PDB file of C-alpha atoms in Angstrom:
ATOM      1  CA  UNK K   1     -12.339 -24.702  14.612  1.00  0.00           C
ATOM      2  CA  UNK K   2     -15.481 -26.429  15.509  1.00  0.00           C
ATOM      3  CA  UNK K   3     -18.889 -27.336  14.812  1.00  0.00           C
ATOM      4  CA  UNK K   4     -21.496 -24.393  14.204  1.00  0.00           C
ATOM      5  CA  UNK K   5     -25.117 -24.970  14.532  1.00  0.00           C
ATOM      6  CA  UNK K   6     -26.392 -23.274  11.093  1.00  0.00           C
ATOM      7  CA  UNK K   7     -27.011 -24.769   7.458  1.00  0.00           C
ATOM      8  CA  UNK K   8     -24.014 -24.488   5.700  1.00  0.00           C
ATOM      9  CA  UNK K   9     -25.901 -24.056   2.379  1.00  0.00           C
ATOM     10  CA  UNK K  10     -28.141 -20.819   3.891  1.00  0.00           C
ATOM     11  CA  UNK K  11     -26.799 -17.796   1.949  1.00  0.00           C
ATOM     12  CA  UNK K  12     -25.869 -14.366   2.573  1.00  0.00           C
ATOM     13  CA  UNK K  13     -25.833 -10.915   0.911  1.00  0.00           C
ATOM     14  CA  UNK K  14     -22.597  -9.029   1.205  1.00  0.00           C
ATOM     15  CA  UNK K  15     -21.448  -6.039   0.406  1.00  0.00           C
ATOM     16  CA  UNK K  16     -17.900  -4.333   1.344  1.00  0.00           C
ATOM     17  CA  UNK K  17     -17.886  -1.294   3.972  1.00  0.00           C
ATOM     18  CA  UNK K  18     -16.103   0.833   1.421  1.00  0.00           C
ATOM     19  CA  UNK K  19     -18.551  -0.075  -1.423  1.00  0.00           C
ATOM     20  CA  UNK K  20     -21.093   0.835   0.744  1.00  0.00           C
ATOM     21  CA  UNK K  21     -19.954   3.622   1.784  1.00  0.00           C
ATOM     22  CA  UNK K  22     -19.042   4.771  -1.951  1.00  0.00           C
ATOM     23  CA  UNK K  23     -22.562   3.848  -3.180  1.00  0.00           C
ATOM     24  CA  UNK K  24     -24.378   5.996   0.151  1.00  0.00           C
ATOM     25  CA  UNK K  25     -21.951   8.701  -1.534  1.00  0.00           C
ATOM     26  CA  UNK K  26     -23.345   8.342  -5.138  1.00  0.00           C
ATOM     27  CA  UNK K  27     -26.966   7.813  -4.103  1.00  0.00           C
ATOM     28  CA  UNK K  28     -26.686  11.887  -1.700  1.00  0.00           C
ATOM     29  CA  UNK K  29     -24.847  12.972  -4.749  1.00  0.00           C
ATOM     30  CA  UNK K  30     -27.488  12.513  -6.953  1.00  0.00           C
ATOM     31  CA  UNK K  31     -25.296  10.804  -9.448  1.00  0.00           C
ATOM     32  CA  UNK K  32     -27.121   9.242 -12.711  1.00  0.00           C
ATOM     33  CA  UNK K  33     -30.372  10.923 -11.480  1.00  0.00           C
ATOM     34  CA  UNK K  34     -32.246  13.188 -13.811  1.00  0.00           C
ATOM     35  CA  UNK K  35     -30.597  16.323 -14.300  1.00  0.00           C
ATOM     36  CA  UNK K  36     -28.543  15.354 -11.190  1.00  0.00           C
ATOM     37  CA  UNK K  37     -31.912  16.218  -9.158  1.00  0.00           C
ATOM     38  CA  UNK K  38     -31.411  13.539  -6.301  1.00  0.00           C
ATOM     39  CA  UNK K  39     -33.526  10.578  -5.628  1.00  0.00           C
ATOM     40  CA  UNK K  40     -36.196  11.347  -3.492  1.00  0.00           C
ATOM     41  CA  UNK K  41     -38.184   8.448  -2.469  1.00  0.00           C
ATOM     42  CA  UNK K  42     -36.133   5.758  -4.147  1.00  0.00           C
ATOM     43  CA  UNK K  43     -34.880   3.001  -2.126  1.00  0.00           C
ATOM     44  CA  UNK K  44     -31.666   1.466  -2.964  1.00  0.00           C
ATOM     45  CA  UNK K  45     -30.290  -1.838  -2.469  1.00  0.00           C
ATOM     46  CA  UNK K  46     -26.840  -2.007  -1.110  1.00  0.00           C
ATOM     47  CA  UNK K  47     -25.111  -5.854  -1.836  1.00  0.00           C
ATOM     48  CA  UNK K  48     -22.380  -7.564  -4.215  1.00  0.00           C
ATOM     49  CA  UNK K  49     -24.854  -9.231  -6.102  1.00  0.00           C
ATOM     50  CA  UNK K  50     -22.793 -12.423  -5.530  1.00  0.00           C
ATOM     51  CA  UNK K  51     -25.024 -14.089  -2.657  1.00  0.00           C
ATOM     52  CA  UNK K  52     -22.177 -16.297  -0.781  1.00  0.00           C
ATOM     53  CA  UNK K  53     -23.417 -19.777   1.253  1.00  0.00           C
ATOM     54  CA  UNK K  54     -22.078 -19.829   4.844  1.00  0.00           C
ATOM     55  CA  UNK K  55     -19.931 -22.832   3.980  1.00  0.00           C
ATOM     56  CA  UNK K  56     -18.861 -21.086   0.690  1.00  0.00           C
ATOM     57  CA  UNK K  57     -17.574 -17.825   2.962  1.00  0.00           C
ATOM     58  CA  UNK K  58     -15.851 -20.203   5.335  1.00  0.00           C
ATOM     59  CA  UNK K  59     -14.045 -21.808   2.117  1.00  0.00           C
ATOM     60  CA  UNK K  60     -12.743 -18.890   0.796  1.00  0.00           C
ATOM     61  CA  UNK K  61     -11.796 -17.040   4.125  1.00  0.00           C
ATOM     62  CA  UNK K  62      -9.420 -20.453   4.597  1.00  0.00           C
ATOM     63  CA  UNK K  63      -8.241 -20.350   1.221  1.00  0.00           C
ATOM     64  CA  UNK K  64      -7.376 -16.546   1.908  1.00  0.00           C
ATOM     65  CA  UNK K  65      -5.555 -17.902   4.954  1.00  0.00           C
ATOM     66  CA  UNK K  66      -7.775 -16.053   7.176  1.00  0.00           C
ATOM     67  CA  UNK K  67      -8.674 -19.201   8.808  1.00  0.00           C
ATOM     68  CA  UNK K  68      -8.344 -22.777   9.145  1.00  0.00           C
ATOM     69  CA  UNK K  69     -11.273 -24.708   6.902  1.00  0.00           C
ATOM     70  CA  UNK K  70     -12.074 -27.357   9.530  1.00  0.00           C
ATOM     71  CA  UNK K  71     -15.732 -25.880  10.725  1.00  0.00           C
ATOM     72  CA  UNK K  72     -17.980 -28.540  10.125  1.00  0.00           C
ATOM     73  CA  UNK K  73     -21.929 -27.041   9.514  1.00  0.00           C
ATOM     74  CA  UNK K  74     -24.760 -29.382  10.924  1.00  0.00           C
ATOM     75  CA  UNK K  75     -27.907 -27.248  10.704  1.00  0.00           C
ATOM     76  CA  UNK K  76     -30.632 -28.074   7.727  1.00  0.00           C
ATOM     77  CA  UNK K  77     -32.723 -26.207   5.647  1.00  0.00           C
ATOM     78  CA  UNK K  78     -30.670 -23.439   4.463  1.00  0.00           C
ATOM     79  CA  UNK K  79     -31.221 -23.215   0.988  1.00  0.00           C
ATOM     80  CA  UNK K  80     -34.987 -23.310   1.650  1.00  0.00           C
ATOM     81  CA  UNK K  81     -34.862 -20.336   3.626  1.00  0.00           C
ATOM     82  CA  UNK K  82     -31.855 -18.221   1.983  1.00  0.00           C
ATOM     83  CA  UNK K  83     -32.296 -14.743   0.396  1.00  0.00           C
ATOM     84  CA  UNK K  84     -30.590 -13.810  -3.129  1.00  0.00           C
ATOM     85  CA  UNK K  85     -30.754  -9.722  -3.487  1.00  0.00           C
ATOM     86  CA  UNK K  86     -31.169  -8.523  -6.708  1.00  0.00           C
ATOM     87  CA  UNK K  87     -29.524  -5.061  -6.822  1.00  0.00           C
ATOM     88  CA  UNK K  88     -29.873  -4.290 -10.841  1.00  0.00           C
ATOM     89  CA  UNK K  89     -32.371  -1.505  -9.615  1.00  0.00           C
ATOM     90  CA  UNK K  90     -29.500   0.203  -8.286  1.00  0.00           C
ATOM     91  CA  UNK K  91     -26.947  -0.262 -10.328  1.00  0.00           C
ATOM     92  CA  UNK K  92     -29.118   0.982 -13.439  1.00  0.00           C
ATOM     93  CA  UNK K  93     -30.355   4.532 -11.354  1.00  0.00           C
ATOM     94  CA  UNK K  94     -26.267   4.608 -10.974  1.00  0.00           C
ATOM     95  CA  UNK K  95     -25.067   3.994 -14.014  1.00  0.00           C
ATOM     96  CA  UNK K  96     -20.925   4.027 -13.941  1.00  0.00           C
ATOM     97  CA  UNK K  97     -21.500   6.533 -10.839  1.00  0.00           C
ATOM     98  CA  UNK K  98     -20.675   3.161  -8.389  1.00  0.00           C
ATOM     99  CA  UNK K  99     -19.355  -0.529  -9.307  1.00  0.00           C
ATOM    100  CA  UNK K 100     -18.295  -2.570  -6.338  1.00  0.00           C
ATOM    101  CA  UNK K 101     -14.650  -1.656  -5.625  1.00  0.00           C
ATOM    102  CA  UNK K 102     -14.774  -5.719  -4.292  1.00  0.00           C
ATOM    103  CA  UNK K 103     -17.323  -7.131  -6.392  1.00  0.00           C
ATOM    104  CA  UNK K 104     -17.086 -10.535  -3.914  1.00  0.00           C
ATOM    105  CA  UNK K 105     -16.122 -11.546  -0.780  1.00  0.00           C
ATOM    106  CA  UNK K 106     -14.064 -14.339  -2.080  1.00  0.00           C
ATOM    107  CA  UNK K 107     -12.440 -12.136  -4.386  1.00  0.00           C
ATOM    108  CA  UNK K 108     -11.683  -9.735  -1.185  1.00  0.00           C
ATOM    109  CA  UNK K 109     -10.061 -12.543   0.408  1.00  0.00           C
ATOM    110  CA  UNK K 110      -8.345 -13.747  -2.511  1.00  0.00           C
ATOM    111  CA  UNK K 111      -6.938 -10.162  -3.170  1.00  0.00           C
ATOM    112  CA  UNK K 112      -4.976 -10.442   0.128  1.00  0.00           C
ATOM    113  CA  UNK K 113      -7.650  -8.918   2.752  1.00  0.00           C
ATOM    114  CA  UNK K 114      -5.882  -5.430   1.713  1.00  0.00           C
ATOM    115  CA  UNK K 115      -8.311  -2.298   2.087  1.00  0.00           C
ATOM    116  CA  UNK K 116      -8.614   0.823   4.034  1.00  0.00           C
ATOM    117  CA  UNK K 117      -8.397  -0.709   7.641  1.00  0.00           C
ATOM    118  CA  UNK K 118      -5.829  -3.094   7.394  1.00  0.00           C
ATOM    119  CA  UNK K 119      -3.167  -0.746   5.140  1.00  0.00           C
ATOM    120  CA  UNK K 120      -3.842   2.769   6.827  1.00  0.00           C
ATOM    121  CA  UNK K 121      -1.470   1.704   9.820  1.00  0.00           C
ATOM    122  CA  UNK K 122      -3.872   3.230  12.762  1.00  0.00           C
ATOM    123  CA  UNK K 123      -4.320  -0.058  14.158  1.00  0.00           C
TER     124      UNK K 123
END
């Protein structure tokens, strides 16, 4: 496909639309909060927990045959300057109220792509 001028080793923080859209759910529910009182003034960290390289995403989207693997990565420094979220703050205020319907994006891909927008026939 080409050549793309980032580190291939930089790494992301994913989440799923539908995840995030079932934890914004839990968190205005109030679910797992005391007495199901809300959370008022708690901030809440929306990701996978499974921090993805760009070259790793690339990998699995081609071995999900969303793509072709041949993109070749030539920028440095990635690791140096990548971001791992830590989300255990969120899934303890939660409890069992959310787990990641997709708990990767490789495991997304490798499930067949199938969600929401690509089964509900609209488009």
């Amino acid at each position: 496909m080409g050549t793309v001028k980032r580190p291939g080793d930089y790494a992301v923080n994913l989440i799923h639309y539908e995840d995030a859209a079932a934890l914004t759910l839990q968190v205005l529910l109030g679910a797992g909060s005391d007495g199901g009182k809300g959370y008022r003034g708690e901030v809440f960290l929306a990701t996978d927990g499974n921090p993805v390289t760009l070259q790793g995403m690339m990998d699995a989207y081609a071995s999900g045959g969303a793509c072709s693997s041949n993109v070749e990565f030539v920028g440095t420094g990635g690791a140096a300057t990548s971001k791992a979220l830590d989300n255990r703050k969120t899934r303890r205020l939660l409890g069992e109220a959310w787990e990641p319907k997709y708990p990767s994006c490789a495991d997304f891909l490798a499930s067949g792509s199938k969600d929401w927008f690509t089964t509900c026939g609209l488009f």
